[in-house]
mmCIF file of N, CA and C in Angstrom:
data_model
loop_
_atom_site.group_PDB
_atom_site.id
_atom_site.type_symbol
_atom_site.label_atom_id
_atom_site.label_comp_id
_atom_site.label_asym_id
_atom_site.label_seq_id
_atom_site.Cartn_x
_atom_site.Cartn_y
_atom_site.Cartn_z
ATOM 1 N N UNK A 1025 1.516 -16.760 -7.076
ATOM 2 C CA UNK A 1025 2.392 -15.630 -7.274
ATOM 3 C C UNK A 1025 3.432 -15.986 -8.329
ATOM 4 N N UNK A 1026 3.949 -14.513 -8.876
ATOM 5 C CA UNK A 1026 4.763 -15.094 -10.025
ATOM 6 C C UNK A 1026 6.452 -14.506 -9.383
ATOM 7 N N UNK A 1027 7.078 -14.872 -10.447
ATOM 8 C CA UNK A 1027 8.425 -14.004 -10.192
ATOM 9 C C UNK A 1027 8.676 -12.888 -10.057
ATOM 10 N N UNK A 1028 7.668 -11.815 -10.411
ATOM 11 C CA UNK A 1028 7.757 -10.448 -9.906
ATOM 12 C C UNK A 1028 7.064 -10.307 -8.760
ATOM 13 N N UNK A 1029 6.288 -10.866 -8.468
ATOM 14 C CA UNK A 1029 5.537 -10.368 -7.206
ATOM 15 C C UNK A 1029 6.053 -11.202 -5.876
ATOM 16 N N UNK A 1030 6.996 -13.155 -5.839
ATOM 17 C CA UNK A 1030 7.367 -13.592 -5.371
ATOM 18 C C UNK A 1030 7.806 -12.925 -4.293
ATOM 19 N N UNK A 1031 8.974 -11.857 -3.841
ATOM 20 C CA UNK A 1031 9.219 -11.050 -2.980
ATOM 21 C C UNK A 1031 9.311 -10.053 -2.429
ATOM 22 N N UNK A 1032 8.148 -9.330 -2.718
ATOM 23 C CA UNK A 1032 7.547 -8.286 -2.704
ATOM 24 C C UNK A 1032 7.672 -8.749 -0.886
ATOM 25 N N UNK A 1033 8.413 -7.279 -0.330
ATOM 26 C CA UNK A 1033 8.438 -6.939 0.773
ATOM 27 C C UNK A 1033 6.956 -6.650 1.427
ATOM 28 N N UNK A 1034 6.537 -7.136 2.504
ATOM 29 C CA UNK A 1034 5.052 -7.491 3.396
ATOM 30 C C UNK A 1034 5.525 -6.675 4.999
ATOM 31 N N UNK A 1035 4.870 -6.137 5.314
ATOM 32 C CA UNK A 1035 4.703 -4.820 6.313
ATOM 33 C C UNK A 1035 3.759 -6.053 7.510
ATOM 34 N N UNK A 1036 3.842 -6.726 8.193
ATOM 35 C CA UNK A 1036 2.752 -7.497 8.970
ATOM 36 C C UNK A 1036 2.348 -6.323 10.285
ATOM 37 N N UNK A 1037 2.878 -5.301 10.263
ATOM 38 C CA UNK A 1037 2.655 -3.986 11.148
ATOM 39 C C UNK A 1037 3.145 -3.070 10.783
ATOM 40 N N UNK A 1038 2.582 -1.365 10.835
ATOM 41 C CA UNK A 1038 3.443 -0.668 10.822
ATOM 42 C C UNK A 1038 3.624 0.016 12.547
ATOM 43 N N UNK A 1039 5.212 -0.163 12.566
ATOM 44 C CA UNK A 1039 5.240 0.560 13.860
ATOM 45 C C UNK A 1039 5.423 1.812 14.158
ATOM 46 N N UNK A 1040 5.097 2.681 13.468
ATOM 47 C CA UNK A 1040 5.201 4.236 13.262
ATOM 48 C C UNK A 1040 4.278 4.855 11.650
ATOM 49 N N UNK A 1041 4.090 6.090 12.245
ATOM 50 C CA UNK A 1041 4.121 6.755 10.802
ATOM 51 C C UNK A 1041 4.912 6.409 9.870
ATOM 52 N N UNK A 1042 6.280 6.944 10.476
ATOM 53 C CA UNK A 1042 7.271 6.994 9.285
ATOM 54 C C UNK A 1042 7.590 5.352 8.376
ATOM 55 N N UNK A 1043 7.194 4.147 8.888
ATOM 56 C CA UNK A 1043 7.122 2.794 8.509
ATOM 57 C C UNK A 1043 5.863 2.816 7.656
ATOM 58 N N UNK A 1044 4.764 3.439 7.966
ATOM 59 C CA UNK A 1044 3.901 3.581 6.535
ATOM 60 C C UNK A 1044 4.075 4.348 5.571
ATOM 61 N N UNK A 1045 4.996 5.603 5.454
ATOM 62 C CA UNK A 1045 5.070 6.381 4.966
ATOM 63 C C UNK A 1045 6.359 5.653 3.894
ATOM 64 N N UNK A 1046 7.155 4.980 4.505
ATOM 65 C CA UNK A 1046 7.901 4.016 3.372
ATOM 66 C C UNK A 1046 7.431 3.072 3.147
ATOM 67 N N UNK A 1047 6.522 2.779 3.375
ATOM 68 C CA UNK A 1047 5.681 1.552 2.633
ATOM 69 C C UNK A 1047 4.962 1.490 1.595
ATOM 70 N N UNK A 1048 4.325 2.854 1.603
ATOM 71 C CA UNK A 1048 3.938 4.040 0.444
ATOM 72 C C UNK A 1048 4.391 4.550 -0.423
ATOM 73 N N UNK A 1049 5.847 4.697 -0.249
ATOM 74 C CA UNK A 1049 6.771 4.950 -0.994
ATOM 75 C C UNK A 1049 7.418 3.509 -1.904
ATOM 76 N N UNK A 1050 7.341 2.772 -1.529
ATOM 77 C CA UNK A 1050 7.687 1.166 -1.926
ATOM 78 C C UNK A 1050 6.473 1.152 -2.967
ATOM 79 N N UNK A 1051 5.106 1.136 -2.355
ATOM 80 C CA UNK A 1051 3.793 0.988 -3.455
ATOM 81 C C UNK A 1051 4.331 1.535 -4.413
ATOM 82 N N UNK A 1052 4.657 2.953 -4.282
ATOM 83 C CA UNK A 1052 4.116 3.741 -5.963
ATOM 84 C C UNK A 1052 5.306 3.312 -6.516
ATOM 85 N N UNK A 1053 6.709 2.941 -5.879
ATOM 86 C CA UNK A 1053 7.784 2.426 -6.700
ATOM 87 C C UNK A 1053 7.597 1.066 -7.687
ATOM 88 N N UNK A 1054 6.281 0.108 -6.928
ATOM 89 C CA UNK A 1054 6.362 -0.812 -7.685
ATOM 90 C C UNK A 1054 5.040 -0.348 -8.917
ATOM 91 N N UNK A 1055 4.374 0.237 -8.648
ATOM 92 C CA UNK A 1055 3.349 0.980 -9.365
ATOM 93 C C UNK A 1055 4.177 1.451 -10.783
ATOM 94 N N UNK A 1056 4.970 2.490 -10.164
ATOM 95 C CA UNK A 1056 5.971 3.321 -11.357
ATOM 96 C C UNK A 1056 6.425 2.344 -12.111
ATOM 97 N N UNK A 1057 7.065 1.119 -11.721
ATOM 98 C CA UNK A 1057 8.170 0.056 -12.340
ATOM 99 C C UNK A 1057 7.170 -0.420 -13.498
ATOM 100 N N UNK A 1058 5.570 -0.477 -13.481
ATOM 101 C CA UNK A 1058 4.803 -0.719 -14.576
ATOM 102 C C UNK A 1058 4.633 -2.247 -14.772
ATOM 103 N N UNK A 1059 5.039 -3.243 -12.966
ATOM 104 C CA UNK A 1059 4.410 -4.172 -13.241
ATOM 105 C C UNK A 1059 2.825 -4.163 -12.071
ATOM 106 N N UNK A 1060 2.800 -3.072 -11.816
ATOM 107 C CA UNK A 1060 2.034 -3.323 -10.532
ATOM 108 C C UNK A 1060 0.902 -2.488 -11.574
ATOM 109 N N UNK A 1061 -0.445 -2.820 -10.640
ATOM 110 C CA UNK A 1061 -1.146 -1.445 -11.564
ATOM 111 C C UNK A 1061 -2.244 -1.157 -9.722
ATOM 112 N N UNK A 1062 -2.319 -0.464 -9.473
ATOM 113 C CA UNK A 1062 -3.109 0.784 -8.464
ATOM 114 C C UNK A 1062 -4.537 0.344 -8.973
ATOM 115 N N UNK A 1063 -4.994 -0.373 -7.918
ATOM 116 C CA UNK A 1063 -6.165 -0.420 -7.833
ATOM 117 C C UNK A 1063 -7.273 0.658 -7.570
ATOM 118 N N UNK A 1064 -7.821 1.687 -7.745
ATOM 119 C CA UNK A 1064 -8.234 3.533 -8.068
ATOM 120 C C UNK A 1064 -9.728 2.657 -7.290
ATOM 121 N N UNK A 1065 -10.258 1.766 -7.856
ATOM 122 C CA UNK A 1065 -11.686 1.527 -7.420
ATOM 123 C C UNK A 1065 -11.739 1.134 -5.963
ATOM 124 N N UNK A 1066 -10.991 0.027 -5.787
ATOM 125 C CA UNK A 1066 -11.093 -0.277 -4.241
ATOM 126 C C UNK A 1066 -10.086 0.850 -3.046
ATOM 127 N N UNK A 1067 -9.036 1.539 -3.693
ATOM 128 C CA UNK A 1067 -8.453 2.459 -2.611
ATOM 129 C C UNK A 1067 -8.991 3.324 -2.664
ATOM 130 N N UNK A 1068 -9.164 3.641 -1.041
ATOM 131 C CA UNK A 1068 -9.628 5.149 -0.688
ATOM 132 C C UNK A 1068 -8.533 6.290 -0.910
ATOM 133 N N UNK A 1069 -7.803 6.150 -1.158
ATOM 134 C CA UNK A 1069 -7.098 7.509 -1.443
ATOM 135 C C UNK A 1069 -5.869 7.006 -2.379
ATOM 136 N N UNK A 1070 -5.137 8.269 -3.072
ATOM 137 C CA UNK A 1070 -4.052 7.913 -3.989
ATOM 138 C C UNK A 1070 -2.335 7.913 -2.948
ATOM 139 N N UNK A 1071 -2.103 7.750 -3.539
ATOM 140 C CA UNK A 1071 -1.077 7.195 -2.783
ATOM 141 C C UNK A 1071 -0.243 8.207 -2.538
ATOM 142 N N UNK A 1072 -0.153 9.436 -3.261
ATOM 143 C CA UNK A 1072 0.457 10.822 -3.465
ATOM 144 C C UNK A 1072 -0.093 11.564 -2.399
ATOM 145 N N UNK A 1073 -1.560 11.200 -2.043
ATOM 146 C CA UNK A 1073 -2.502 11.912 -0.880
ATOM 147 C C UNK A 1073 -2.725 11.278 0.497
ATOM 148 N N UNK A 1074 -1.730 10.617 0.984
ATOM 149 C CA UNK A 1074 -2.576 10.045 2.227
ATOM 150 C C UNK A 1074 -2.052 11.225 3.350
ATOM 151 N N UNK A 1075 -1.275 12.394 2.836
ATOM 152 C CA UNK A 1075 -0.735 13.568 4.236
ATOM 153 C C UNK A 1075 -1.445 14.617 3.533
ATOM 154 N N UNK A 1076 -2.225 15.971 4.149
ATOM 155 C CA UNK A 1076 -1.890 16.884 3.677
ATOM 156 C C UNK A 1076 -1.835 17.876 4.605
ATOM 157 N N UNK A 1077 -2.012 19.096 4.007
ATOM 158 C CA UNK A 1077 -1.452 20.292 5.022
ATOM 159 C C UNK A 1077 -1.941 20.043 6.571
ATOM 160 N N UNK A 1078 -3.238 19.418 6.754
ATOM 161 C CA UNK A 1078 -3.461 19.350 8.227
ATOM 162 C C UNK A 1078 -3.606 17.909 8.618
ATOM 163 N N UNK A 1079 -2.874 17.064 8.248
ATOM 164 C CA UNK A 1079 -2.461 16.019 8.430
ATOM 165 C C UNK A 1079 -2.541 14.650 7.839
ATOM 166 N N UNK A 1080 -2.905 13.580 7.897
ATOM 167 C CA UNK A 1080 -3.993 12.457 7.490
ATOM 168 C C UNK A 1080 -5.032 12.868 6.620
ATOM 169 N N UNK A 1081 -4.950 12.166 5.787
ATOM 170 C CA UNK A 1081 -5.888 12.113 4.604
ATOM 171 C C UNK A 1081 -7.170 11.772 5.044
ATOM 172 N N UNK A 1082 -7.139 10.691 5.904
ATOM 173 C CA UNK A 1082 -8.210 10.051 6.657
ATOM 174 C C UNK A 1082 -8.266 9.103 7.612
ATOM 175 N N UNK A 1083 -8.881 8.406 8.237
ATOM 176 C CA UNK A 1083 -8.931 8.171 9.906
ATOM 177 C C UNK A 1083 -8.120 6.654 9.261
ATOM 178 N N UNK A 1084 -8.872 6.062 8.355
ATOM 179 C CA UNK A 1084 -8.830 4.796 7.627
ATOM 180 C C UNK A 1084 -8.194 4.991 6.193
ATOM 181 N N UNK A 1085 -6.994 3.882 5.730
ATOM 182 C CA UNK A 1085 -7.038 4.354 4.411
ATOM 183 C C UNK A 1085 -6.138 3.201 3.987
ATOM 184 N N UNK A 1086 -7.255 2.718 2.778
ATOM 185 C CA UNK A 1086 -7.116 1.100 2.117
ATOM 186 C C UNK A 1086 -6.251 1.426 0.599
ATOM 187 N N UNK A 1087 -5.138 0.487 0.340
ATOM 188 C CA UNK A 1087 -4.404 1.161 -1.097
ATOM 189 C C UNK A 1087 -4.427 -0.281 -1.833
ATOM 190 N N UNK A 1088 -4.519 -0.508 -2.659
ATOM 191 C CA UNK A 1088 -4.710 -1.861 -3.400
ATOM 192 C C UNK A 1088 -3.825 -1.824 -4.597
ATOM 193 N N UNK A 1089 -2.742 -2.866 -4.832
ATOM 194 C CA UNK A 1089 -2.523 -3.198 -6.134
ATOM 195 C C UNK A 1089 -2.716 -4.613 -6.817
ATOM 196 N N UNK A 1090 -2.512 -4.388 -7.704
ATOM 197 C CA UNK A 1090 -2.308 -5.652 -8.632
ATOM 198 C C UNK A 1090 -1.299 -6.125 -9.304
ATOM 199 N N UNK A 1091 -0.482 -7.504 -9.662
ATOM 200 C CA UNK A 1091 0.545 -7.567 -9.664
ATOM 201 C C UNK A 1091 -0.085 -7.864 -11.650
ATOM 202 N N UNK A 1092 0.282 -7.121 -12.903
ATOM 203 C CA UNK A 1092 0.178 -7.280 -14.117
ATOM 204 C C UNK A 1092 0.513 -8.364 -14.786
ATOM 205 N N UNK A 1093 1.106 -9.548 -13.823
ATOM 206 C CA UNK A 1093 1.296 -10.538 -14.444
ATOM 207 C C UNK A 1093 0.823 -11.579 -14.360
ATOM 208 N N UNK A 1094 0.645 -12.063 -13.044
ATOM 209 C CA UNK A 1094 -0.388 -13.111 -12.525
ATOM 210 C C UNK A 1094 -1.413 -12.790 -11.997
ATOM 211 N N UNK A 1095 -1.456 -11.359 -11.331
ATOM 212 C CA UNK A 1095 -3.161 -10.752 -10.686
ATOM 213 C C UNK A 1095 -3.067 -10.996 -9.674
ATOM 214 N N UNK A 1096 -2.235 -11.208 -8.796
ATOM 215 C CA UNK A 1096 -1.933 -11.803 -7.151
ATOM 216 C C UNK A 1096 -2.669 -9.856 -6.571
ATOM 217 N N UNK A 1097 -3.210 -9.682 -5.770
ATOM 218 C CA UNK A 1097 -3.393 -8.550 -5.049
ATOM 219 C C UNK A 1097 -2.332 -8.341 -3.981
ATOM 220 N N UNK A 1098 -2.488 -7.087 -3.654
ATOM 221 C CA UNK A 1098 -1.399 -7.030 -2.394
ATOM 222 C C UNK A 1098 -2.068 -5.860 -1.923
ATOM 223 N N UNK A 1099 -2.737 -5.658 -0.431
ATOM 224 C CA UNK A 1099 -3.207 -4.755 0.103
ATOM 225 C C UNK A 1099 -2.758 -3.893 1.484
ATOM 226 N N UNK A 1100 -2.640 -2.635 1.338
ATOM 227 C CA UNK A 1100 -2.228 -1.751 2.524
ATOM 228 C C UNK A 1100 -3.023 -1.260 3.426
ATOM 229 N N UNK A 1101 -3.577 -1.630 4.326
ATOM 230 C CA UNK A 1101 -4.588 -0.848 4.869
ATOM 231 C C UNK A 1101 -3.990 -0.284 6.643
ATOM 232 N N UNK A 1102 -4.348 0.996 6.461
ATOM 233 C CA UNK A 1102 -3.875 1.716 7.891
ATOM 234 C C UNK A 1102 -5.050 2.922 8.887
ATOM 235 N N UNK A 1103 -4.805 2.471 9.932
ATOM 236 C CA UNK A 1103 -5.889 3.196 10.749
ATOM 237 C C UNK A 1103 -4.922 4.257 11.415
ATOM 238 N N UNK A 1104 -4.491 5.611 11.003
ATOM 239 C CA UNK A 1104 -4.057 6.569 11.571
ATOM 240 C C UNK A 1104 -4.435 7.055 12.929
ATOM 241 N N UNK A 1105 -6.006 6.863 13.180
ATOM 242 C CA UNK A 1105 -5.965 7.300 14.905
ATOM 243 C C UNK A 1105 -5.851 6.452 15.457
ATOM 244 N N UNK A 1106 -5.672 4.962 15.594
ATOM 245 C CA UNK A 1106 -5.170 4.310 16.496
ATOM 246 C C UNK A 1106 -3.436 3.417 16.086
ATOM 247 N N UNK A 1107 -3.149 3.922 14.957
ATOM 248 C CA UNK A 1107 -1.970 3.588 14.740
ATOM 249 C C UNK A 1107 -1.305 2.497 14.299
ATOM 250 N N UNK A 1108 -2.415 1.819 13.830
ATOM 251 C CA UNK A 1108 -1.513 0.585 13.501
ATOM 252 C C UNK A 1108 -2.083 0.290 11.562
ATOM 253 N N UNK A 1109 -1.780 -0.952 11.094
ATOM 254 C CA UNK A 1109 -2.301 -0.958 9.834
ATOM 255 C C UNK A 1109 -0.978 -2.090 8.974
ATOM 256 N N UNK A 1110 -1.112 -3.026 8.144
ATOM 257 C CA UNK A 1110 0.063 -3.852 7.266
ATOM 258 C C UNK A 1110 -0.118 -3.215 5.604
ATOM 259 N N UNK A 1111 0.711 -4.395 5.238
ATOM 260 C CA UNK A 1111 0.885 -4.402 4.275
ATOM 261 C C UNK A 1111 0.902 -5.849 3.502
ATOM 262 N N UNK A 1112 -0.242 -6.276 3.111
ATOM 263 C CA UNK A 1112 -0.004 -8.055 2.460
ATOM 264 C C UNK A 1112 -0.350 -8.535 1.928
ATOM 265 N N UNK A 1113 -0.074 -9.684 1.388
ATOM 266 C CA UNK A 1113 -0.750 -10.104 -0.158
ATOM 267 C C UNK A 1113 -2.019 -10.737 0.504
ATOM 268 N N UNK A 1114 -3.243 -10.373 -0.539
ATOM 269 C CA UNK A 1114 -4.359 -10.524 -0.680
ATOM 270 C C UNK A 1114 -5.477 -9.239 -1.357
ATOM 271 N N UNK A 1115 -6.819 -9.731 -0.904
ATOM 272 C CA UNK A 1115 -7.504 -8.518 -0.980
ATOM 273 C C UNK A 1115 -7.843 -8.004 0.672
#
């Protein structure tokens, strides 16, 4: 890991919706900042889409980035019907 990705905040659970839903919000912030880049091939959904009008995007839903400087991965993955899911470096 490099100096940008060094402390990148890690989710080892989420204990609610609303704890993934800022965790999501953290992704696309580091996404936006233009050192991260959104892995499109390995995530199932965009990060703008994991709610919509009738709820969950999907039962399962994997978000992947990449850190643009050293390539360290950092992966989100969350299971909405049983509720749980992190946030951590790897694939």
């Amino acid at each position: 890991m490099c100096e940008y990705c060094q402390n990148i905040q890690l989710w080892k659970k989420f204990d609610s919706p609303e704890i993934y839903l800022e965790c999501i919000e953290y992704i696309s912030q580091l996404v936006e900042s233009g050192d991260f880049k959104f892995i499109e091939e390995i995530s199932t959904c965009p990060l703008n889409q994991v709610k919509t009008e009738k709820g969950w995007a999907d039962e399962i839903m994997v978000h992947m980035i990449k850190c643009r400087h050293c390539g360290q991965f950092f992966t989100c993955v969350v299971n909405t019907y049983r509720g749980s899911g992190s946030f951590r470096k790897g694939k």
